[in-house]
Short mmCIF file of C-alpha atoms and ligand atoms in Angstrom, two decimals:
data_model
loop_
_atom_site.label_atom_id
_atom_site.label_comp_id
_atom_site.label_asym_id
_atom_site.label_seq_id
_atom_site.Cartn_x
_atom_site.Cartn_y
_atom_site.Cartn_z
CA MET A 38 0.00 0.00 0.00
CA ILE A 39 1.26 3.45 -0.88
CA GLU A 40 0.98 5.95 1.93
CA ARG A 41 -0.25 9.10 0.24
CA ARG A 42 0.78 12.49 1.48
CA ARG A 43 -2.30 14.30 2.75
CA THR A 44 -3.26 17.43 0.80
CA ARG A 45 -6.23 19.78 0.92
CA GLN A 46 -9.18 18.78 -1.19
CA ILE A 47 -10.68 20.82 -4.00
CA HIS A 48 -13.33 19.93 -6.57
CA VAL A 49 -13.05 20.21 -10.32
CA GLY A 50 -16.74 19.97 -11.11
CA LYS A 51 -17.85 16.62 -9.69
CA VAL A 52 -14.29 15.26 -9.35
CA ALA A 53 -12.58 15.64 -5.98
CA VAL A 54 -8.82 16.22 -6.16
CA GLY A 55 -6.56 15.94 -3.11
CA GLY A 56 -7.28 14.77 0.41
CA ASP A 57 -8.47 11.16 0.36
CA ALA A 58 -9.86 11.36 -3.19
CA PRO A 59 -8.54 8.74 -5.61
CA VAL A 60 -5.74 9.97 -7.87
CA SER A 61 -7.48 11.21 -11.02
CA VAL A 62 -6.47 10.93 -14.66
CA GLN A 63 -6.34 13.97 -16.92
CA SER A 64 -5.72 14.50 -20.61
CA MET A 65 -6.04 17.27 -23.14
CA THR A 66 -7.92 17.48 -26.43
CA THR A 67 -5.95 18.11 -29.61
CA THR A 68 -8.84 19.49 -31.67
CA LYS A 69 -9.58 23.19 -32.19
CA THR A 70 -11.85 24.02 -29.27
CA ALA A 71 -14.07 26.02 -31.63
CA ASP A 72 -14.81 22.68 -33.35
CA VAL A 73 -17.46 21.70 -30.82
CA GLU A 74 -18.47 18.34 -32.31
CA GLY A 75 -14.88 17.24 -33.01
CA THR A 76 -13.80 18.18 -29.50
CA LEU A 77 -16.76 16.41 -27.90
CA GLN A 78 -16.01 13.24 -29.89
CA GLN A 79 -12.51 13.27 -28.45
CA ILE A 80 -13.82 13.93 -24.94
CA TYR A 81 -16.24 10.98 -25.17
CA ALA A 82 -13.37 8.72 -26.28
CA LEU A 83 -11.19 10.01 -23.45
CA ALA A 84 -13.89 9.45 -20.85
CA ALA A 85 -14.42 5.89 -22.14
CA ALA A 86 -10.66 5.26 -21.80
CA GLY A 87 -10.66 6.25 -18.13
CA CYS A 88 -10.01 10.00 -18.24
CA ASP A 89 -11.58 11.82 -15.26
CA ILE A 90 -10.91 15.46 -16.20
CA VAL A 91 -10.25 16.96 -19.63
CA ARG A 92 -8.46 20.15 -20.62
CA CYS A 93 -9.12 22.15 -23.77
CA THR A 94 -7.13 25.12 -24.99
CA CYS A 95 -8.82 28.51 -24.77
CA ASN A 96 -6.61 30.61 -26.99
CA GLU A 97 -9.16 32.73 -28.86
CA ILE A 98 -12.67 34.01 -28.42
CA GLU A 99 -14.04 31.28 -30.74
CA ALA A 100 -12.53 28.70 -28.37
CA ALA A 101 -14.31 30.28 -25.40
CA GLU A 102 -17.56 30.23 -27.39
CA GLY A 103 -16.93 26.57 -28.18
CA LEU A 104 -16.42 25.85 -24.48
CA ALA A 105 -19.85 27.32 -23.71
CA GLN A 106 -21.33 24.52 -25.85
CA ILE A 107 -18.88 21.79 -24.89
CA VAL A 108 -19.11 22.10 -21.08
CA PRO A 109 -22.82 21.24 -20.73
CA ARG A 110 -22.45 18.19 -23.01
CA SER A 111 -19.18 16.85 -21.62
CA PRO A 112 -19.42 13.70 -19.44
CA ILE A 113 -16.35 14.85 -17.46
CA PRO A 114 -15.30 18.25 -16.05
CA VAL A 115 -13.64 20.62 -18.51
CA ILE A 116 -10.63 22.81 -17.70
CA ALA A 117 -9.61 25.73 -19.93
CA ASP A 118 -5.91 25.97 -20.66
CA ILE A 119 -4.73 29.58 -20.64
CA HIS A 120 -1.45 31.04 -21.86
CA HIS A 121 -0.52 34.70 -22.43
CA GLN A 122 -4.05 36.19 -22.50
CA TYR A 123 -5.65 36.58 -19.09
CA LYS A 124 -8.82 37.76 -20.80
CA MET A 125 -9.25 34.26 -22.24
CA ALA A 126 -9.42 33.01 -18.63
CA LEU A 127 -12.24 35.44 -17.93
CA ALA A 128 -14.02 34.36 -21.12
CA ALA A 129 -13.61 30.66 -20.19
CA LEU A 130 -15.12 31.31 -16.75
CA GLU A 131 -18.01 33.03 -18.49
CA ALA A 132 -18.37 29.89 -20.65
CA GLY A 133 -18.89 27.82 -17.50
CA VAL A 134 -15.67 25.76 -17.33
CA GLN A 135 -15.10 23.76 -14.13
CA GLY A 136 -11.42 24.70 -13.89
CA LEU A 137 -8.66 26.91 -15.25
CA ARG A 138 -4.98 26.30 -15.86
CA LEU A 139 -2.81 29.41 -15.77
CA ASN A 140 0.82 29.46 -16.83
CA PRO A 141 2.69 31.84 -14.48
CA GLY A 142 5.54 31.94 -17.01
CA ASN A 143 3.52 33.84 -19.59
CA ILE A 144 0.82 35.68 -17.62
CA ARG A 145 3.00 37.78 -15.38
CA LYS A 146 1.22 41.04 -14.58
CA PRO A 147 0.05 40.84 -10.94
CA GLU A 148 -3.15 42.78 -11.70
CA HIS A 149 -4.06 40.30 -14.45
CA ILE A 150 -3.38 37.28 -12.23
CA LYS A 151 -5.41 38.75 -9.39
CA ALA A 152 -8.31 39.67 -11.72
CA VAL A 153 -8.56 36.03 -12.85
CA ALA A 154 -8.27 34.69 -9.28
CA ALA A 155 -11.00 37.07 -8.08
CA ALA A 156 -13.34 36.02 -10.92
CA ALA A 157 -12.64 32.33 -10.23
CA LYS A 158 -13.30 32.89 -6.53
CA GLU A 159 -16.67 34.40 -7.31
CA ARG A 160 -17.64 31.30 -9.28
CA ASN A 161 -15.99 28.78 -6.95
CA VAL A 162 -13.87 27.50 -9.83
CA PRO A 163 -10.39 26.08 -9.06
CA ILE A 164 -7.21 27.11 -10.84
CA ARG A 165 -4.13 25.03 -11.52
CA ILE A 166 -0.91 26.96 -11.28
CA GLY A 167 0.76 25.21 -14.18
CA VAL A 168 4.48 25.97 -14.12
CA ASN A 169 6.24 24.64 -17.20
CA GLY A 170 10.02 24.33 -17.44
CA GLY A 171 9.99 25.37 -21.08
CA SER A 172 8.12 28.61 -20.46
CA LEU A 173 9.51 29.58 -17.06
CA ASP A 174 9.42 33.29 -16.15
CA PRO A 175 12.69 34.63 -17.71
CA ALA A 176 13.48 36.59 -14.51
CA LEU A 177 13.46 33.36 -12.48
CA TYR A 178 15.43 31.56 -15.16
CA GLU A 179 18.13 34.20 -14.86
CA LYS A 180 18.03 34.36 -11.06
CA HIS A 181 18.54 30.59 -10.73
CA GLY A 182 21.05 30.32 -13.55
CA GLY A 183 18.78 28.16 -15.75
CA LEU A 184 15.95 25.72 -15.30
CA THR A 185 16.14 24.28 -11.80
CA ALA A 186 13.69 22.69 -9.40
CA ASP A 187 13.99 25.74 -7.12
CA ALA A 188 13.17 28.12 -9.98
CA MET A 189 9.97 26.24 -10.80
CA VAL A 190 8.90 26.01 -7.15
CA GLU A 191 9.56 29.74 -6.70
CA SER A 192 7.39 30.50 -9.72
CA ALA A 193 4.52 28.49 -8.23
CA MET A 194 4.86 30.09 -4.80
CA GLN A 195 4.88 33.61 -6.32
CA GLU A 196 1.61 32.89 -8.08
CA LEU A 197 0.16 31.44 -4.89
CA ALA A 198 1.05 34.69 -3.08
CA TYR A 199 -0.92 36.72 -5.66
CA PHE A 200 -3.90 34.41 -5.18
CA ASP A 201 -3.60 34.87 -1.41
CA GLU A 202 -3.91 38.61 -1.83
CA VAL A 203 -7.44 38.18 -3.17
CA GLY A 204 -8.27 35.38 -0.73
CA PHE A 205 -8.40 32.65 -3.39
CA ASP A 206 -7.25 29.16 -2.40
CA LEU A 207 -8.99 26.66 -4.69
CA VAL A 208 -5.64 25.76 -6.13
CA LYS A 209 -3.71 22.80 -7.42
CA ILE A 210 -0.17 23.09 -8.67
CA SER A 211 2.12 21.50 -11.22
CA VAL A 212 5.84 22.02 -11.86
CA LYS A 213 6.48 20.10 -15.05
CA ALA A 214 9.79 19.76 -16.84
CA SER A 215 10.84 17.40 -19.62
CA ASN A 216 13.80 16.16 -17.58
CA VAL A 217 12.82 13.40 -15.14
CA PRO A 218 15.27 14.12 -12.26
CA ILE A 219 14.54 17.89 -12.35
CA MET A 220 10.80 17.32 -12.47
CA ALA A 221 10.91 14.82 -9.59
CA GLU A 222 13.06 17.12 -7.46
CA ALA A 223 10.74 20.06 -8.12
CA TYR A 224 7.67 18.09 -7.03
CA ARG A 225 9.41 16.84 -3.88
CA LYS A 226 10.31 20.42 -2.93
CA LEU A 227 6.86 21.68 -3.77
CA SER A 228 5.27 18.91 -1.75
CA ALA A 229 7.35 19.96 1.27
CA ALA A 230 6.44 23.64 0.78
CA THR A 231 2.64 23.44 0.39
CA ASP A 232 -0.34 21.21 1.09
CA HIS A 233 -2.22 22.21 -2.05
CA PRO A 234 -3.03 19.19 -4.23
CA LEU A 235 -0.44 18.44 -6.89
CA HIS A 236 -0.97 17.68 -10.57
CA ILE A 237 1.91 15.44 -11.66
CA GLY A 238 3.33 15.20 -15.14
CA LEU A 239 6.41 15.23 -17.31
CA THR A 240 5.99 17.85 -20.00
CA GLU A 241 6.74 17.18 -23.66
CA ALA A 242 7.48 13.52 -22.96
CA GLY A 243 7.39 12.80 -26.72
CA PRO A 244 6.11 9.98 -28.93
CA LEU A 245 5.62 6.33 -27.94
CA PRO A 246 7.34 4.29 -26.67
CA GLY A 247 10.07 6.61 -25.31
CA GLY A 248 7.57 9.19 -24.08
CA LEU A 249 5.67 6.57 -22.15
CA VAL A 250 8.84 5.30 -20.48
CA LYS A 251 10.05 8.79 -19.48
CA ALA A 252 6.67 9.96 -18.22
CA THR A 253 6.16 6.74 -16.26
CA ALA A 254 9.63 7.06 -14.73
CA GLY A 255 8.74 10.50 -13.36
CA ILE A 256 5.07 10.02 -12.47
CA ALA A 257 5.42 6.55 -10.93
CA THR A 258 8.44 7.56 -8.85
CA LEU A 259 6.50 10.40 -7.25
CA LEU A 260 3.30 8.39 -6.77
CA LEU A 261 5.27 5.66 -5.00
CA GLU A 262 6.57 8.33 -2.64
CA GLY A 263 2.97 9.35 -1.93
CA ILE A 264 3.21 12.56 -3.96
CA GLY A 265 0.50 13.39 -6.49
CA ASP A 266 -3.27 13.85 -6.52
CA THR A 267 -3.98 13.96 -10.24
CA ILE A 268 -1.81 12.97 -13.20
CA ARG A 269 -1.38 13.60 -16.90
CA TYR A 270 0.78 11.82 -19.45
CA SER A 271 1.88 14.43 -22.04
CA LEU A 272 2.46 12.16 -25.02
CA THR A 273 2.86 13.02 -28.66
CA ALA A 274 0.11 10.56 -29.51
CA ASP A 275 -3.66 10.21 -29.64
CA PRO A 276 -4.80 11.59 -26.25
CA VAL A 277 -6.72 8.36 -25.69
CA GLU A 278 -3.27 6.76 -25.22
CA GLU A 279 -2.60 9.29 -22.45
CA ALA A 280 -5.80 8.38 -20.66
CA LYS A 281 -5.15 4.65 -21.02
CA ALA A 282 -1.59 5.03 -19.74
CA GLY A 283 -2.72 7.10 -16.77
CA ARG A 284 -5.43 4.68 -15.85
CA GLN A 285 -3.19 1.63 -16.22
CA LEU A 286 -0.43 3.20 -14.16
CA LEU A 287 -2.80 3.96 -11.30
CA GLU A 288 -4.29 0.47 -11.44
CA SER A 289 -0.87 -1.19 -11.50
CA LEU A 290 0.19 0.83 -8.43
CA GLY A 291 -3.01 -0.13 -6.63
CA LEU A 292 -4.14 3.51 -6.54
CA ARG A 293 -7.32 2.89 -8.53
CA GLU A 294 -9.61 -0.07 -8.68
CA ARG A 295 -9.09 -2.28 -11.70
CA LYS A 296 -11.65 -1.63 -14.44
CA ASN A 297 -10.36 -3.69 -17.33
CA VAL A 298 -8.40 -6.87 -17.89
CA ASP A 299 -4.81 -6.91 -16.63
CA LEU A 300 -3.27 -9.05 -19.34
CA ILE A 301 -0.04 -10.72 -18.36
CA ALA A 302 1.92 -12.94 -20.71
CA CYS A 303 5.21 -14.76 -20.62
CA PRO A 304 7.98 -13.20 -22.73
CA SER A 305 8.21 -16.50 -24.66
CA CYS A 306 11.31 -18.60 -25.01
CA GLY A 307 12.54 -21.69 -26.79
CA ARG A 308 9.93 -23.80 -25.03
CA ALA A 309 7.00 -21.81 -26.49
CA GLU A 310 4.45 -23.95 -28.29
CA ILE A 311 2.67 -20.99 -29.89
CA ASP A 312 3.45 -17.51 -31.19
CA VAL A 313 2.96 -15.92 -27.74
CA ILE A 314 3.19 -12.35 -29.09
CA ASP A 315 0.40 -12.99 -31.60
CA VAL A 316 -1.91 -14.75 -29.13
CA ALA A 317 -1.29 -12.11 -26.42
CA ASN A 318 -2.01 -9.30 -28.89
CA ARG A 319 -5.19 -10.97 -30.08
CA ALA A 320 -6.27 -11.48 -26.47
CA GLN A 321 -5.51 -7.83 -25.73
CA ASP A 322 -7.69 -6.75 -28.67
CA ALA A 323 -10.48 -9.14 -27.66
CA PHE A 324 -10.60 -7.70 -24.12
CA ALA A 325 -9.98 -4.05 -25.07
CA ASP A 326 -13.59 -2.89 -24.80
CA ARG A 327 -14.77 -5.24 -22.06
CA GLU A 328 -15.01 -4.10 -18.48
CA ILE A 329 -13.70 -7.30 -16.91
CA PRO A 330 -11.46 -6.52 -13.92
CA LEU A 331 -9.51 -9.81 -13.93
CA GLN A 332 -5.86 -10.72 -14.32
CA ILE A 333 -5.54 -13.02 -17.34
CA ALA A 334 -2.39 -14.85 -18.41
CA VAL A 335 -1.23 -16.05 -21.81
CA MET A 336 1.63 -18.52 -21.39
CA GLY A 337 3.71 -20.10 -24.14
CA CYS A 338 3.99 -23.62 -22.73
CA VAL A 339 2.20 -25.95 -20.38
CA VAL A 340 5.55 -26.99 -18.87
CA ASN A 341 6.08 -23.81 -16.88
CA GLY A 342 3.10 -21.60 -17.76
CA PRO A 343 0.43 -22.67 -15.24
CA GLY A 344 2.93 -22.57 -12.36
CA GLU A 345 4.41 -19.20 -13.29
CA ALA A 346 0.95 -17.66 -13.65
CA ARG A 347 -0.73 -19.42 -10.73
CA GLU A 348 -1.80 -16.10 -9.17
CA ALA A 349 -3.76 -15.06 -12.27
CA ASP A 350 -7.55 -15.31 -12.12
CA LEU A 351 -7.54 -17.09 -15.46
CA GLY A 352 -4.87 -18.25 -17.85
CA ILE A 353 -4.08 -20.42 -20.81
CA ALA A 354 -0.91 -22.31 -21.66
CA ALA A 355 -0.06 -24.03 -24.93
CA GLY A 356 1.02 -27.63 -25.39
CA ASN A 357 0.81 -30.18 -28.20
CA LYS A 358 -1.47 -28.00 -30.35
CA ARG A 359 -3.88 -27.51 -27.46
CA GLY A 360 -4.63 -24.74 -25.01
CA HIS A 361 -4.78 -25.65 -21.32
CA LEU A 362 -7.04 -23.32 -19.38
CA PHE A 363 -6.45 -22.76 -15.70
CA VAL A 364 -8.33 -20.77 -13.05
CA LYS A 365 -6.31 -19.66 -10.02
CA GLY A 366 -3.72 -22.30 -10.92
CA ARG A 367 -6.29 -25.16 -11.29
CA ASN A 368 -6.60 -26.80 -14.70
CA VAL A 369 -10.18 -26.49 -15.87
CA ALA A 370 -10.37 -27.27 -19.59
CA VAL A 371 -8.51 -28.13 -22.78
CA VAL A 372 -9.32 -26.41 -26.09
CA PRO A 373 -7.88 -26.61 -29.62
CA GLU A 374 -4.93 -24.23 -30.11
CA ASN A 375 -6.82 -22.04 -32.60
CA GLU A 376 -9.62 -21.43 -30.08
CA MET A 377 -7.44 -20.17 -27.22
CA VAL A 378 -8.50 -16.51 -27.37
CA GLU A 379 -12.21 -17.30 -27.74
CA ALA A 380 -11.96 -19.68 -24.78
CA LEU A 381 -10.31 -17.00 -22.65
CA VAL A 382 -13.10 -14.54 -23.46
CA GLU A 383 -15.79 -17.14 -22.66
CA TRP A 384 -14.24 -18.16 -19.31
CA ALA A 385 -13.41 -14.57 -18.33
CA THR A 386 -17.00 -13.53 -18.95
CA PHE A 387 -18.25 -16.46 -16.87
CA ILE A 388 -15.84 -15.69 -13.99
CA ASN A 389 -16.73 -12.01 -14.09
CA GLU A 390 -20.39 -12.89 -13.68
CA ASN A 391 -20.16 -15.90 -11.37
CA GLY A 392 -16.74 -15.87 -9.65
CA THR A 393 -13.74 -18.22 -9.78
CA ASP A 394 -15.24 -20.84 -7.43
CA ALA A 395 -18.22 -21.31 -9.76
CA ALA A 396 -15.84 -21.61 -12.71
CA ILE A 397 -13.83 -24.34 -10.99
CA ALA A 398 -17.02 -26.09 -9.87
CA ARG A 399 -18.39 -26.32 -13.41
CA ALA A 400 -15.15 -27.82 -14.75
CA ASP A 401 -13.92 -31.39 -14.99
CA THR A 402 -10.68 -30.48 -13.22
CA ALA A 403 -9.46 -34.08 -12.91
CA ARG A 404 -9.64 -34.59 -16.66
CA ALA A 405 -8.13 -31.18 -17.44
CA GLU A 406 -5.25 -31.89 -15.08
CA ARG A 407 -4.65 -35.33 -16.59
CA GLU A 408 -4.51 -33.86 -20.10
CA ALA A 409 -2.19 -31.07 -18.98
CA ASN A 410 0.15 -33.57 -17.31
CA LYS A 411 0.14 -35.69 -20.44
CA ASP A 412 1.16 -32.76 -22.65
CA ARG A 413 3.66 -31.51 -20.08
CA SER A 414 5.36 -34.92 -19.92
CA ALA A 415 5.35 -35.26 -23.69
CA LEU A 416 6.99 -31.87 -24.08
CA LEU A 417 9.55 -32.56 -21.40
CA GLU A 418 10.39 -35.85 -23.03
CA GLU A 419 10.62 -34.29 -26.45
CA LYS A 420 12.60 -31.20 -25.51
CA GLY A 421 14.01 -32.07 -22.11
CA ASP A 422 16.20 -29.36 -20.70
CA ASP A 423 17.38 -28.46 -24.16
CA ALA A 424 14.35 -26.39 -25.10
CA ASN A 425 16.43 -24.00 -27.16
CA HIS A 426 17.73 -26.84 -29.35
CA SER A 427 21.30 -25.96 -28.39
CA THR A 428 22.70 -29.41 -29.17
CA GLU A 429 21.37 -29.22 -32.74
CA LYS A 430 22.59 -25.63 -33.05
CA ILE A 431 26.10 -26.60 -31.95
CA VAL A 432 26.19 -29.40 -34.51
CA GLU A 433 25.07 -26.90 -37.15
CA ILE A 434 27.66 -24.30 -36.06
CA ARG A 435 30.41 -26.92 -36.27
CA ARG A 436 29.16 -27.98 -39.69
CA THR A 437 29.09 -24.39 -41.03
CA ALA A 438 32.38 -23.37 -39.45
CA GLY A 439 34.13 -26.57 -40.40
S1 SF4 B 40 5.87 -20.11 -19.98
FE1 SF4 B 40 7.02 -21.57 -21.18
S2 SF4 B 40 7.30 -20.55 -23.17
FE2 SF4 B 40 6.73 -18.96 -21.70
S3 SF4 B 40 8.70 -18.14 -20.98
FE3 SF4 B 40 8.03 -19.71 -19.48
S4 SF4 B 40 9.06 -21.59 -20.20
FE4 SF4 B 40 9.13 -20.13 -21.93
#
């Protein structure tokens, strides 16, 4: 269990952030906000993928007008992203958004900042102080001799002081950089300096798969330390990938309840009786749109598979052109190799509706176990310890080299 650092709680529309609220997932639309239908399509897809809060840019008056139509139809709270023009923040509030994000690096006039905070206070709308390493206030950049964790934290605290002056405290804060160690250090310092909820992210993480690795390195490190109340993956990809990644990260850390299948699969090796990558990918596709919160294993051989995946709710292991199904480590059925994925879907659906005990009870476990043992013995006899065919390879190497 991760012991989360206690922060104050605020609400972005219906979503609580901070305090004992579950860590929420955020993403941002990539459409023009003035394109109401296009933006809503993306928001629906994001919500279906597990996104709790969505952000849309509000960079022109047409975008603010779009927000006025988007907000009432959005299934999740909408935050307006504001850079440079404080008047766009006022227009977004007028449009009814449930949150604002202000960049202190490019809205710097105290009277502008305070005007937005006062208007947000009137409407009870929270603001994220969104410090970004790439657009840090030039004065702070110079003072700290470049982009440092201290410079980003100072930027956030300055903004907080302006908000204080108008008595506004519905605030969450982010200090994002594209460098993992700097970003992590900044959040640790910020977490020690304030109890406002923190929005965690690595900015400009980049395309998949590198972006996913970098962002996970930063976000997961902080979450494991108990830091973070809401997260966003900033990937150069379809935003649905951001939502999926956020959701999966939280589920894998035990910070959110599992909603979909957790597919585990062996990495395959010389013992594999099937193309594990292909079967695992087909299983992943088959379960993609099903809300089945089970751990399901795809294992390449019946020799080691059932044992290695004994903790899974359901699994299948290949052997002698057959698939051996097991539930919580107990063999329950044998199916032809080309029906492995369909069998997984059928058993997973049954377990989801009736539980694992009922699944074991309906099976002829003695027969399934006998068949599994038969195939296991046959494979061991055939391949023995030399599953990678090394003896044959050595003979071949000698033949070629000689
Ligand atoms: S389950 Fe079998 S095929 Fe998969 S990695 Fe383990 S030994 Fe190899």
